[in-house]
Coordinates of C-alpha atoms and ligand atoms in Angstrom, one line a residue:
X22 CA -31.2 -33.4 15.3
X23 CA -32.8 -34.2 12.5
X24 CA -36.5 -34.3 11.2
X25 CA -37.8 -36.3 9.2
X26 CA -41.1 -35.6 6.6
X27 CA -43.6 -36.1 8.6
X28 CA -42.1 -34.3 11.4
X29 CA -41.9 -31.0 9.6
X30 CA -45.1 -32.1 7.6
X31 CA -47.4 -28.8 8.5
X32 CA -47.1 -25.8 10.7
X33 CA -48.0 -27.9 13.5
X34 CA -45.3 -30.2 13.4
X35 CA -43.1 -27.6 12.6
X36 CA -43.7 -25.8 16.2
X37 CA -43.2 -29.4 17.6
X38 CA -40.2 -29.4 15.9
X39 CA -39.0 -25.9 16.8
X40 CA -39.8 -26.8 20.7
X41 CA -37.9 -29.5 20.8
X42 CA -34.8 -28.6 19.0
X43 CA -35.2 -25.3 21.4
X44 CA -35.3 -27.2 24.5
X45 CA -32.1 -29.1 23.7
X46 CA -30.9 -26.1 22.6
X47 CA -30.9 -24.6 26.4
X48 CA -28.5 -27.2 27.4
X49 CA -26.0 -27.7 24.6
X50 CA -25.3 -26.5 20.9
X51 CA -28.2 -27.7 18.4
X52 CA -27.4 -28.3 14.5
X53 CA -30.3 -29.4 12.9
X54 CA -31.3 -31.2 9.3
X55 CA -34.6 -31.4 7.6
X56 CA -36.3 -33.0 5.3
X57 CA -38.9 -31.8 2.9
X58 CA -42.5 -31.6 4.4
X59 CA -44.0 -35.0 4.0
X60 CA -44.7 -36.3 0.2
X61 CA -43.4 -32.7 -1.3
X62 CA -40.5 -34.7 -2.6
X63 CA -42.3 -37.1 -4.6
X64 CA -44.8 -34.2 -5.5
X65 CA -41.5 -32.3 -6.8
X66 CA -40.1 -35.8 -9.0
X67 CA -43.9 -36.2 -9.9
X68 CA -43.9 -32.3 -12.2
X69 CA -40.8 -33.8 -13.5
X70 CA -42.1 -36.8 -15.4
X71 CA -44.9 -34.3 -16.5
X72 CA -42.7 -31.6 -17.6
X73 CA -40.8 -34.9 -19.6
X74 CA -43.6 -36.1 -21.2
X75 CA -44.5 -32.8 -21.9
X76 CA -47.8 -32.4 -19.3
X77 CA -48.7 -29.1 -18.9
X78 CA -51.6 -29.8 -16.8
X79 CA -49.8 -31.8 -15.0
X80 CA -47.0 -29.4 -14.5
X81 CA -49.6 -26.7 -13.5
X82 CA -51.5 -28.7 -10.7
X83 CA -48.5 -29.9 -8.8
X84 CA -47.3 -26.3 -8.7
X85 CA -50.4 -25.4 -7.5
X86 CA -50.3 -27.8 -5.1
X87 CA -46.4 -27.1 -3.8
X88 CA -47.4 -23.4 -3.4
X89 CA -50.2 -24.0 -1.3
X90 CA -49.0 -26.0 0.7
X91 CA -45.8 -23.9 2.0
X92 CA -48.0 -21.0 1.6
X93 CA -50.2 -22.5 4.1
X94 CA -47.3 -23.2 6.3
X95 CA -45.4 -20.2 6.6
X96 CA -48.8 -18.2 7.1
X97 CA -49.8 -20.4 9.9
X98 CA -46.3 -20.1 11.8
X99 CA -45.2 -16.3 11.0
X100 CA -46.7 -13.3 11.8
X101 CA -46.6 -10.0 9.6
X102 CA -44.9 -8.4 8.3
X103 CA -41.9 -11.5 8.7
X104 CA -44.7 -13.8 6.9
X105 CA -44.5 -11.2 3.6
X106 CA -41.3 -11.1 3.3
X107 CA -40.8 -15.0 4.2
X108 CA -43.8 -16.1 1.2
X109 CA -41.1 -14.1 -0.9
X110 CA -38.5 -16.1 -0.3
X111 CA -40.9 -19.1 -0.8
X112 CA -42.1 -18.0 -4.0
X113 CA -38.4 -17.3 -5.4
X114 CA -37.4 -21.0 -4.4
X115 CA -40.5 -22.1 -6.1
X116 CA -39.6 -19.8 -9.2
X117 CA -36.3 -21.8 -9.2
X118 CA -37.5 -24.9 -9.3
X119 CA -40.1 -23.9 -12.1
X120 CA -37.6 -22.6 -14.5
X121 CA -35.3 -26.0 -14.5
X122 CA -38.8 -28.0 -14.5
X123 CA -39.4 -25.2 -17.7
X124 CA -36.4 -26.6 -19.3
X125 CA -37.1 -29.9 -19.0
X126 CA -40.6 -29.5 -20.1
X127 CA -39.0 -27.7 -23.4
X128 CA -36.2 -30.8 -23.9
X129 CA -38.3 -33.5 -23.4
X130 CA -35.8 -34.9 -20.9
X131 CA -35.1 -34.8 -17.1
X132 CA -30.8 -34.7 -17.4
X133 CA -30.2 -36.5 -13.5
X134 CA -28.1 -33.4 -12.7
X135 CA -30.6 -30.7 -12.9
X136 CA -33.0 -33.4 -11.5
X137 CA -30.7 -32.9 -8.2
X138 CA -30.6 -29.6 -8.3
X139 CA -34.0 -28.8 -8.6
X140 CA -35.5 -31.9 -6.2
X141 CA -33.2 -29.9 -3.4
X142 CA -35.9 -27.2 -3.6
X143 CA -38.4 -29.4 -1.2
X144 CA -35.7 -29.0 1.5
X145 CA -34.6 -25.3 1.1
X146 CA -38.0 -24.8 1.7
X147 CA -38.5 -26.4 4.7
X148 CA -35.4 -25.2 6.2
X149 CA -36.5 -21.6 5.8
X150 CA -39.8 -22.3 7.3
X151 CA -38.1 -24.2 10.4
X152 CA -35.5 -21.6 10.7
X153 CA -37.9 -18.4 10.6
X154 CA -40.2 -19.6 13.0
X155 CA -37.3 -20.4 15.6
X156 CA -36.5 -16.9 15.0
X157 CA -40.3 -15.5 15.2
X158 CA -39.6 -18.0 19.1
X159 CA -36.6 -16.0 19.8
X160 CA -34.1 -18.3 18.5
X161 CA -31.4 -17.4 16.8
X162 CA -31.5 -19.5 13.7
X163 CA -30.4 -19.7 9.9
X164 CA -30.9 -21.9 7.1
X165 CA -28.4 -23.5 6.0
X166 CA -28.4 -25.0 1.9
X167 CA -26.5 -28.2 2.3
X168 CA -24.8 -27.2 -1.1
X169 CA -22.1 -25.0 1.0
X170 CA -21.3 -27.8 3.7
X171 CA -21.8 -31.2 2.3
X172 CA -19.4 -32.5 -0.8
X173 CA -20.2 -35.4 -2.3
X174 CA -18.9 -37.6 -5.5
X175 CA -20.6 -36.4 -8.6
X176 CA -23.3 -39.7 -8.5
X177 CA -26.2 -37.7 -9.4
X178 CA -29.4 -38.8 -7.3
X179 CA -27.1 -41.3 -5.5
X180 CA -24.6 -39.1 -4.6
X181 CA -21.8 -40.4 -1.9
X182 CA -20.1 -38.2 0.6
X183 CA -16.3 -37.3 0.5
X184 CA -15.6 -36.7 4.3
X185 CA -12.7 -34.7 4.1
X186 CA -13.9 -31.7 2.2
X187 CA -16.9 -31.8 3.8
X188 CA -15.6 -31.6 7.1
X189 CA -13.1 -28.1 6.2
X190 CA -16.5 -26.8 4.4
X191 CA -19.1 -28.1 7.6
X192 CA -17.1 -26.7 10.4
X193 CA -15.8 -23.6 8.8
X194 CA -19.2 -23.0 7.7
X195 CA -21.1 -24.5 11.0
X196 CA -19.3 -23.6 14.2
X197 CA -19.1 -20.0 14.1
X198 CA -23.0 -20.2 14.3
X199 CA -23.3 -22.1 16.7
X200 CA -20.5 -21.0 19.2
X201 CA -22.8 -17.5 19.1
X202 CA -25.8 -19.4 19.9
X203 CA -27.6 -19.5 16.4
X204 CA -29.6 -22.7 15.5
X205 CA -28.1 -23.6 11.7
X206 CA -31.4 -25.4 10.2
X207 CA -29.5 -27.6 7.5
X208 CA -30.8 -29.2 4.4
X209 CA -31.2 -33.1 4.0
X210 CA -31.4 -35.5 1.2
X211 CA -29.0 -32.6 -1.0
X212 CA -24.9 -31.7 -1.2
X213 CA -23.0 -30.2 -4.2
X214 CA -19.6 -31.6 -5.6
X215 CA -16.5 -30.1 -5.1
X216 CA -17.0 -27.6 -7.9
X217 CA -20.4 -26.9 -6.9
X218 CA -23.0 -29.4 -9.1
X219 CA -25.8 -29.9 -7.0
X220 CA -26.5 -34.0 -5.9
X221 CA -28.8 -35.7 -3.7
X222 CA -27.7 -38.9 -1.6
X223 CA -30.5 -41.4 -2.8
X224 CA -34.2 -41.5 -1.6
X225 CA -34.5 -41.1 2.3
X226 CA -31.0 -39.4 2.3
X227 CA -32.0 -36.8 5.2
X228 CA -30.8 -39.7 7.5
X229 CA -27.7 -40.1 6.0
X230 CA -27.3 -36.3 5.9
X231 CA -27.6 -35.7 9.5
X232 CA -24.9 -38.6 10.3
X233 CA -22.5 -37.4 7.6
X234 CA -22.9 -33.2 9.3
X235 CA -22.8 -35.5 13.0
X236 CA -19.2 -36.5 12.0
X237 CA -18.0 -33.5 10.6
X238 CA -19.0 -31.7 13.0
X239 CA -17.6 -34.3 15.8
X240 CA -21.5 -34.3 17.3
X241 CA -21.8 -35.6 20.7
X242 CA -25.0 -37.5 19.9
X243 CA -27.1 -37.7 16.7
X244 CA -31.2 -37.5 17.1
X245 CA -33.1 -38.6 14.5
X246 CA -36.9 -37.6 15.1
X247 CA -39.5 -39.6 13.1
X248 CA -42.8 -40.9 13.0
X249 CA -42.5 -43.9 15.1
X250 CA -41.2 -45.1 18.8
X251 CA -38.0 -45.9 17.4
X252 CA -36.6 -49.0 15.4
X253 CA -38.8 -51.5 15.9
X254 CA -38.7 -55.8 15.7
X255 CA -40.5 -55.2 12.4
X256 CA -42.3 -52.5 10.3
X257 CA -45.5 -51.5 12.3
X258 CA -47.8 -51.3 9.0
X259 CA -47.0 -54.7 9.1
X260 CA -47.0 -56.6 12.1
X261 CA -49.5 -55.3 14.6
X262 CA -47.7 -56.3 17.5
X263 CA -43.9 -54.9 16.4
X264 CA -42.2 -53.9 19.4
X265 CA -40.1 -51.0 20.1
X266 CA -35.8 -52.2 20.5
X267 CA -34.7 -49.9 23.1
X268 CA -30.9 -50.7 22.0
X269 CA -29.5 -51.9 18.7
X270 CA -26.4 -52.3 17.8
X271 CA -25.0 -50.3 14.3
X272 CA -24.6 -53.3 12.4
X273 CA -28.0 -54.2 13.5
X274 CA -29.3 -51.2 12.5
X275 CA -27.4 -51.0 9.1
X276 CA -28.9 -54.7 8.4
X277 CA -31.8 -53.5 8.9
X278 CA -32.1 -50.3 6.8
X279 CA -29.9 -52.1 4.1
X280 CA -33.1 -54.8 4.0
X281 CA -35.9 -52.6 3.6
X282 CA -37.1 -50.9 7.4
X283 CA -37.6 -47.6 5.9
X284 CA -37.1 -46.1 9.8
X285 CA -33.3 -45.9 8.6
X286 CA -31.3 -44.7 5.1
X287 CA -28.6 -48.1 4.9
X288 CA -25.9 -46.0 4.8
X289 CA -26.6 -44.0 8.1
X290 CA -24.4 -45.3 10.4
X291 CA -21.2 -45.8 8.0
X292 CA -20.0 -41.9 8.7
X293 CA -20.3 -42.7 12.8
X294 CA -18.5 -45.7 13.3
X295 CA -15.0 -44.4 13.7
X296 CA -16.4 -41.9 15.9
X297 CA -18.4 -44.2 17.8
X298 CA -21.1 -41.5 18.0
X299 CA -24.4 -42.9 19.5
X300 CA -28.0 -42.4 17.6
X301 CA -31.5 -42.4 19.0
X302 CA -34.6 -42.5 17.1
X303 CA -37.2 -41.3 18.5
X304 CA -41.0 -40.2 18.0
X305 CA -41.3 -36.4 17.6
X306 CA -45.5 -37.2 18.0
X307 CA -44.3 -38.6 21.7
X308 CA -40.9 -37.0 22.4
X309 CA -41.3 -38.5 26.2
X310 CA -40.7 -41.8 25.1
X311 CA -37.5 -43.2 25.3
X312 CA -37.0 -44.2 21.5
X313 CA -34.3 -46.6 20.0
X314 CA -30.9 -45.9 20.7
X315 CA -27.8 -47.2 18.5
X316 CA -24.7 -48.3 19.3
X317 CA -21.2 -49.5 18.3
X318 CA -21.7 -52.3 20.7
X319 CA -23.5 -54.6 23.5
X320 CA -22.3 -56.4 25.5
X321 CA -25.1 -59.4 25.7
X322 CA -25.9 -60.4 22.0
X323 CA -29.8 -61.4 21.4
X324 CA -30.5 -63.7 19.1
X325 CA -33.0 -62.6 16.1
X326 CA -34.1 -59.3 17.4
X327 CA -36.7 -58.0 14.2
X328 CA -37.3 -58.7 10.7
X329 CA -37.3 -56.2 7.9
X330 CA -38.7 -56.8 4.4
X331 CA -38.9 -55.6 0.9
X332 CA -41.6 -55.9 -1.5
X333 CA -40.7 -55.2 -4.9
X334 CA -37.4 -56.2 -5.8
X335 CA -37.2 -59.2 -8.5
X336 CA -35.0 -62.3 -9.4
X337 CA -32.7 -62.7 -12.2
X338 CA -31.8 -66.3 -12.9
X339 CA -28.6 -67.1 -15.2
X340 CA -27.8 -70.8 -15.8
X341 CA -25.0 -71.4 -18.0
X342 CA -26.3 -74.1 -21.2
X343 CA -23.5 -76.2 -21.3
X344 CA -21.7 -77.6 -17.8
X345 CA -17.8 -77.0 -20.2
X346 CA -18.7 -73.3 -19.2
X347 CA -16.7 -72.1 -16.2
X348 CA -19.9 -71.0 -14.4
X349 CA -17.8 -68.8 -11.6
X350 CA -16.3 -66.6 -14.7
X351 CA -20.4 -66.0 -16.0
X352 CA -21.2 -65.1 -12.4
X353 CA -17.8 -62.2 -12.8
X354 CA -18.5 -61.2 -15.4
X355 CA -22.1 -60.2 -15.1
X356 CA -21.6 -59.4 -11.6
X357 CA -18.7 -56.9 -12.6
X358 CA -21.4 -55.4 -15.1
X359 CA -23.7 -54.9 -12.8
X360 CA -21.8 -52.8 -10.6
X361 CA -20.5 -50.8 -13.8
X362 CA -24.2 -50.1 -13.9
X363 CA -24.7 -49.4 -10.0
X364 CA -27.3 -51.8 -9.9
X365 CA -27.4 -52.8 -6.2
X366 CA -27.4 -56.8 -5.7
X367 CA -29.3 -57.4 -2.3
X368 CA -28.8 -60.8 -2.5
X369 CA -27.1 -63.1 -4.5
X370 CA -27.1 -67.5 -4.2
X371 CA -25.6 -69.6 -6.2
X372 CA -25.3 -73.6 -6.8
X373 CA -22.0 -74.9 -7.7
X374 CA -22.7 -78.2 -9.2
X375 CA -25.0 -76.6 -11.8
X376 CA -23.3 -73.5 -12.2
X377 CA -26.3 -71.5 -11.9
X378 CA -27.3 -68.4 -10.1
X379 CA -29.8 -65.9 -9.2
X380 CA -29.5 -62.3 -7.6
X381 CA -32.1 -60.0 -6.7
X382 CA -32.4 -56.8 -7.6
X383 CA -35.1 -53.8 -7.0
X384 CA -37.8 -53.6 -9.4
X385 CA -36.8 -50.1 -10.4
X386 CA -32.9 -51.1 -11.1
X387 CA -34.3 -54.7 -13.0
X388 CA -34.0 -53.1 -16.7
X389 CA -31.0 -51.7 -15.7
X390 CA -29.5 -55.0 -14.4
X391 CA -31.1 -57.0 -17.5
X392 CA -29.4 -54.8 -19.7
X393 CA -26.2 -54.7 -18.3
X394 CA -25.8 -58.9 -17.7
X395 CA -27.2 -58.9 -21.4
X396 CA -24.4 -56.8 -23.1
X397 CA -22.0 -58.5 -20.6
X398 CA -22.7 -61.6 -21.7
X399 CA -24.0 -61.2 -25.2
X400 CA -21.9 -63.7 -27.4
X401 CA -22.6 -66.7 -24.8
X402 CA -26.3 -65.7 -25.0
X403 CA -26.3 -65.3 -29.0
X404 CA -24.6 -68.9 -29.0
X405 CA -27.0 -70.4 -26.1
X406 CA -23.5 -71.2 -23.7
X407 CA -25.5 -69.4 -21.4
X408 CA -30.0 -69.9 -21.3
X409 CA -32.1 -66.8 -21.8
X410 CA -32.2 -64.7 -18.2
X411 CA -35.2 -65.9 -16.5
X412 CA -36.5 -62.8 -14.9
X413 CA -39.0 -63.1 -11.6
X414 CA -41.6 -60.0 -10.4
X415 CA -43.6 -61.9 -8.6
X416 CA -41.3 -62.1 -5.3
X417 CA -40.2 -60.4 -2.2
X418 CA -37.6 -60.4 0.4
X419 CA -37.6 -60.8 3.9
X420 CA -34.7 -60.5 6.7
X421 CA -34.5 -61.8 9.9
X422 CA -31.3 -59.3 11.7
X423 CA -29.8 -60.1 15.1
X424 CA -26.3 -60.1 16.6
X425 CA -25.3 -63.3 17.9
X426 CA -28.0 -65.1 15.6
X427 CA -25.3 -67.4 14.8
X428 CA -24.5 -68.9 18.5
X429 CA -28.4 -69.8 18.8
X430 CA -28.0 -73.5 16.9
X431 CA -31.3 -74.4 15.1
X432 CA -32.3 -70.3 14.2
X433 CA -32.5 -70.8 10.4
X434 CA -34.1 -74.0 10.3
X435 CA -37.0 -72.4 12.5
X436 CA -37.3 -69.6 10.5
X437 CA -37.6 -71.6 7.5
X438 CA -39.9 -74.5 9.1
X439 CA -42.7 -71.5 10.0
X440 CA -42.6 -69.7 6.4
X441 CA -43.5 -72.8 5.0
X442 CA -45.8 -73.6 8.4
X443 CA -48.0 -70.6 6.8
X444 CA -47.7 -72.4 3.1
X445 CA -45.2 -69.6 1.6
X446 CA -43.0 -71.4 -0.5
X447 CA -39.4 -70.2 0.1
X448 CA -37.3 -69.3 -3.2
X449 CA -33.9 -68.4 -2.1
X450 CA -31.9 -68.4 1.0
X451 CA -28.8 -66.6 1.3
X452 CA -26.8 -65.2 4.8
X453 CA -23.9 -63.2 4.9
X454 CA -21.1 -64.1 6.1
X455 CA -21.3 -61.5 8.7
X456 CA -24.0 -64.3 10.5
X457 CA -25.9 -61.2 11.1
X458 CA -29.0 -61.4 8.8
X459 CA -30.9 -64.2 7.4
X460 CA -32.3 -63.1 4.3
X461 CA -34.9 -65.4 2.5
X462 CA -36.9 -65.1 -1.0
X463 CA -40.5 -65.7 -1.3
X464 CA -43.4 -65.3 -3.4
X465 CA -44.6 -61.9 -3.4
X466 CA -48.1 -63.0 -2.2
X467 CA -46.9 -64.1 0.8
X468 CA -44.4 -61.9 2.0
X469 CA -46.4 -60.2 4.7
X470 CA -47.9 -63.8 5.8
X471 CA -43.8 -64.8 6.1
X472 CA -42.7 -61.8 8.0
X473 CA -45.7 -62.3 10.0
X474 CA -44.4 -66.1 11.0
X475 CA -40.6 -65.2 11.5
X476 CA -41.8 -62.1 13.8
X477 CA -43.6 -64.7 16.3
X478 CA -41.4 -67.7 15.7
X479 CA -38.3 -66.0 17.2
X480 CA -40.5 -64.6 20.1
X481 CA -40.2 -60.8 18.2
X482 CA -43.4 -59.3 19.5
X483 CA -45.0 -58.0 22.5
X484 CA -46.8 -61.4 22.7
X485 CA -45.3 -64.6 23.8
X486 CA -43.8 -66.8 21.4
X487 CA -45.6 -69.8 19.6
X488 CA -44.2 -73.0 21.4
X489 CA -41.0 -74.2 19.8
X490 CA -40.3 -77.4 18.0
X491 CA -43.5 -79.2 18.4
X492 CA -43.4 -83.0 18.1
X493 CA -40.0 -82.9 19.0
X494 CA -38.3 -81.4 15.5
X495 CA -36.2 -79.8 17.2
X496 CA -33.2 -82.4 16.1
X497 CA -34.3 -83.0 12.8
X498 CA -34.1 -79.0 11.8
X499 CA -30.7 -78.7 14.2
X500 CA -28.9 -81.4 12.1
X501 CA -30.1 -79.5 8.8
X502 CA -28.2 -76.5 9.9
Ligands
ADP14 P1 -39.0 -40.0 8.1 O1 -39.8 -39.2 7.1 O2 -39.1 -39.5 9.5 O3 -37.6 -40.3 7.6 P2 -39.8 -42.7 7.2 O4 -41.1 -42.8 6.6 O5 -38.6 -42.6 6.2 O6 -39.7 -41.5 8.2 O7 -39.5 -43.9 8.2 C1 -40.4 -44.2 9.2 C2 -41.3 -45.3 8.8 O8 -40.5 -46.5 8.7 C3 -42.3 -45.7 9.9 O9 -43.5 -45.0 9.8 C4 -42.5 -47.2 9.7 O10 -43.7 -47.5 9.0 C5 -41.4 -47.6 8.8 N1 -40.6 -48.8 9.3 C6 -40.3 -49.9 8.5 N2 -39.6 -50.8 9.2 C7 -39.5 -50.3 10.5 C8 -39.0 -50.7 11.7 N3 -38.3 -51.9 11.8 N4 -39.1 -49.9 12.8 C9 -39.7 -48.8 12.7 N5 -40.3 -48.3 11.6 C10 -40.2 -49.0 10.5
LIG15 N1 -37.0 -35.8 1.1 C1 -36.2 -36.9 0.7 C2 -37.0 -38.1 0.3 O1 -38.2 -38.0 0.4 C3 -35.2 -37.2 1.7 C4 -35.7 -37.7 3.0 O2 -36.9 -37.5 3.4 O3 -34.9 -38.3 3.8 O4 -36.5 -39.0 -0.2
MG16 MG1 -36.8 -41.5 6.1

């Protein structure tokens, strides 16, 4: 099981927690992997850019505000004398992260490696909390730093897992606790290399945490409790009448994630496909609800079944000057520099007669990308072979994810037909070859507008569809596709 922010975000929803990891517990071994209490993690990157820039202040008040809060916690959930001796613990974690957040302040510089080791600190801390009050309930429990289970490549802040090591270190580590009964609480979002440097696994890396630990330790099921009814046809804050999917299929899922519904870290479902190890998500604010549950496989593939977007990404445009250039060999070239940098392309389209193309990127990777493409291709830009990169904020993405979307003849051409029915002017198109996803560019202004409009034009929400094809279209947009 694992618990996302907001599900260990206060005492309260720390006993909810507890409850229901207890209650499972009663019919089968329980592993579970937390998060940091809601919005402690950006709270802990936030003293770093103050300790860089050299923000006392700043430093102070965020500590401040990290103490309280856990002291708050842990005195809500523990009597004395366990709560003493637990605020101790606390106030050493805290103490920890201080000192490297010290160092930093003192070097002007955040080093991504000590960032890593000190970000881990939001989870240690909510693992002990967890774990103590299960044993204040009467459950045995520990806490568990995911630095002794989990190896990972040495990627600081995008660390990936190496499965092998991880599984000798999980299970040697994991099952003698719980073949006695005890509760391991594990850390999310953190792991350590195989000589011990402390990573992370990206933003929202509890998720993929919990699947990683779910194969190693050859989990029956994997739970992942969150703030919403499951995965749903499209992000809730957005479209009022989302619905809960009550199956999805992993590739659906990973589409999905990989395309901006922040329900899921992309890479959650790689570690469980061999296994074939099914996933639900599921509400931890209504437990009794069924929730989504995810798959290798259905047998009856839906069309489009939900729409996921991202808001700030941008699009880098190269055109080569001069049609002598062999376009393909620009396109290499700064593709293989961007993944040098481990810029992430979410989509890339391309036009062969002119030789140009464009790739999107997300905003926080764009100087990153820019910089790479333009050492990569600095003679051709020097010479003007290649035009200055034309560089585009002012978009976002949307996806349209389904299995089967390719047998349904006519999909894309409705998709497209009611973006522009809502006047969004569509930017860039590209689907994978998988058939799976539709992804399309638009102007940033009317993203929401567009998700909006592909959500009811493929029949996505709880309220019936908009008629199809009116005026008889339906031809016209077929024979486009
Ligand atoms: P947790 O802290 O539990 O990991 P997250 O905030 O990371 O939770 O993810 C849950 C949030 O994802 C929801 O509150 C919801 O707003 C958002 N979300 C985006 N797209 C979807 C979707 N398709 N289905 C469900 N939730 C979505
Ligand atoms: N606490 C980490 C984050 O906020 C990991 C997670 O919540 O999944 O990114
Ligand atoms: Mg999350």
């Amino acid at each position: 099981m694992k618990f996302g922010g907001t599900s260990v975000g206060s005492a309260e929803r720390m006993r909810v927690a507890a409850g229901l990891a207890a209650a499972e517990r009663a019919r089968r071994p329980v592993v579970v992997v937390v998060s940091a209490m809601s919005k402690i993690t950006d709270l802990l990157l936030g003293t770093m850019r103050h300790a860089e820039a050299g923000d006392r202040a700043g430093m102070d008040a965020n500590l401040a505000a990290l103490r309280a809060r856990h002291e708050e916690a842990c005195r809500e959930l523990l009597p004395e004398p366990r709560c003493s001796a637990v605020l101790e613990r606390v106030h050493e974690l805290i103490a920890e992260f201080e000192r490297i957040v010290g160092g930093m302040a003192m070097l002007n510089e955040r080093p991504p490696r000590s960032v890593d080791e000190a970000v881990a600190v939001g989870e240690r801390l909510s693992a002990l909390l967890l774990s103590e009050y299960l044993v204040s309930q009467g459950v045995p429990s520990a806490a568990i730093n995911a630095w002794d289970v989990l190896v990972t490549d040495a990627v600081f802040g995008n660390a990936s897992p190496l499965m092998e090591p991880t599984r000798t270190k999980a299970r040697a580590r994991v099952l003698p606790l719980i073949e006695t009964g005890v509760v391991p609480v594990i850390t999310g979002f953190n792991g350590a290399t195989a000589d011990g440097r402390p990573t992370t696994l990206g933003r929202g890396g509890s998720d993929f945490s919990a699947s990683i630990l779910a194969a190693a330790l050859d989990a029956s099921e994997l739970w992942i409790w969150t703030d919403v009814d499951g995965i749903m046809s499209a992000d809730p804050r957005l479209v009022p009448d989302a619905q809960v999917l009550d199956e999805v299929t992993y590739a659906e899922a990973a589409e999905l994630a990989y395309h901006g519904a922040k329900v899921l870290h992309p890479k959650t479902l790689a570690p469980l496909v061999e296994r074939k190890i099914p996933v639900w998500s599921k509400n931890s604010f209504a437990p009794e609800k069924p929730g989504t549950r995810i798959v290798p496989s259905v047998r009856e593939a839906a069309g489009a079944r939900a729409v996921a977007s991202m808001a700030n990404v941008a699009l880098v445009s190269l055109d080569p000057a001069s049609p002598e250039l062999n376009g393909v060999l620009v396109m290499a070239r700064a593709l293989d520099a961007l993944a040098r940098a481990d810029v992430e392309v979410l989509i890339l389209s391309s036009s062969s007669y002119r030789q140009n193309f464009c790739f999107l990127v997300r905003q926080e990777e764009l100087d990153l990308a820019v910089r790479a493409v333009e050492s990569a291709l600095a003679l051709e830009l020097a010479h003007g072979y290649v035009d200055p990169i034309r560089i585009d904020r002012n978009v976002g993405m949307l996806a349209a994810v389904g299995e089967g979307m390719q047998g349904k003849r006519g999909l894309a051409g409705r998709i497209f037909t009611a973006i522009s029915r809502v006047q969004v002017n569509i930017i860039a198109i590209a689907q994978g070859s998988s058939e799976l996803t539709i992804a399309v560019v638009v102007r940033r202004e009317g993203l929401e507008k567009a998700v909006g409009a592909v959500h009811a034009e493929c029949g996505m929400g709880s309220r019936p569809p908009a008629p199809v094809f009116p005026g008889g279209k339906a031809h016209a947009t077929k024979r486009e596709m």
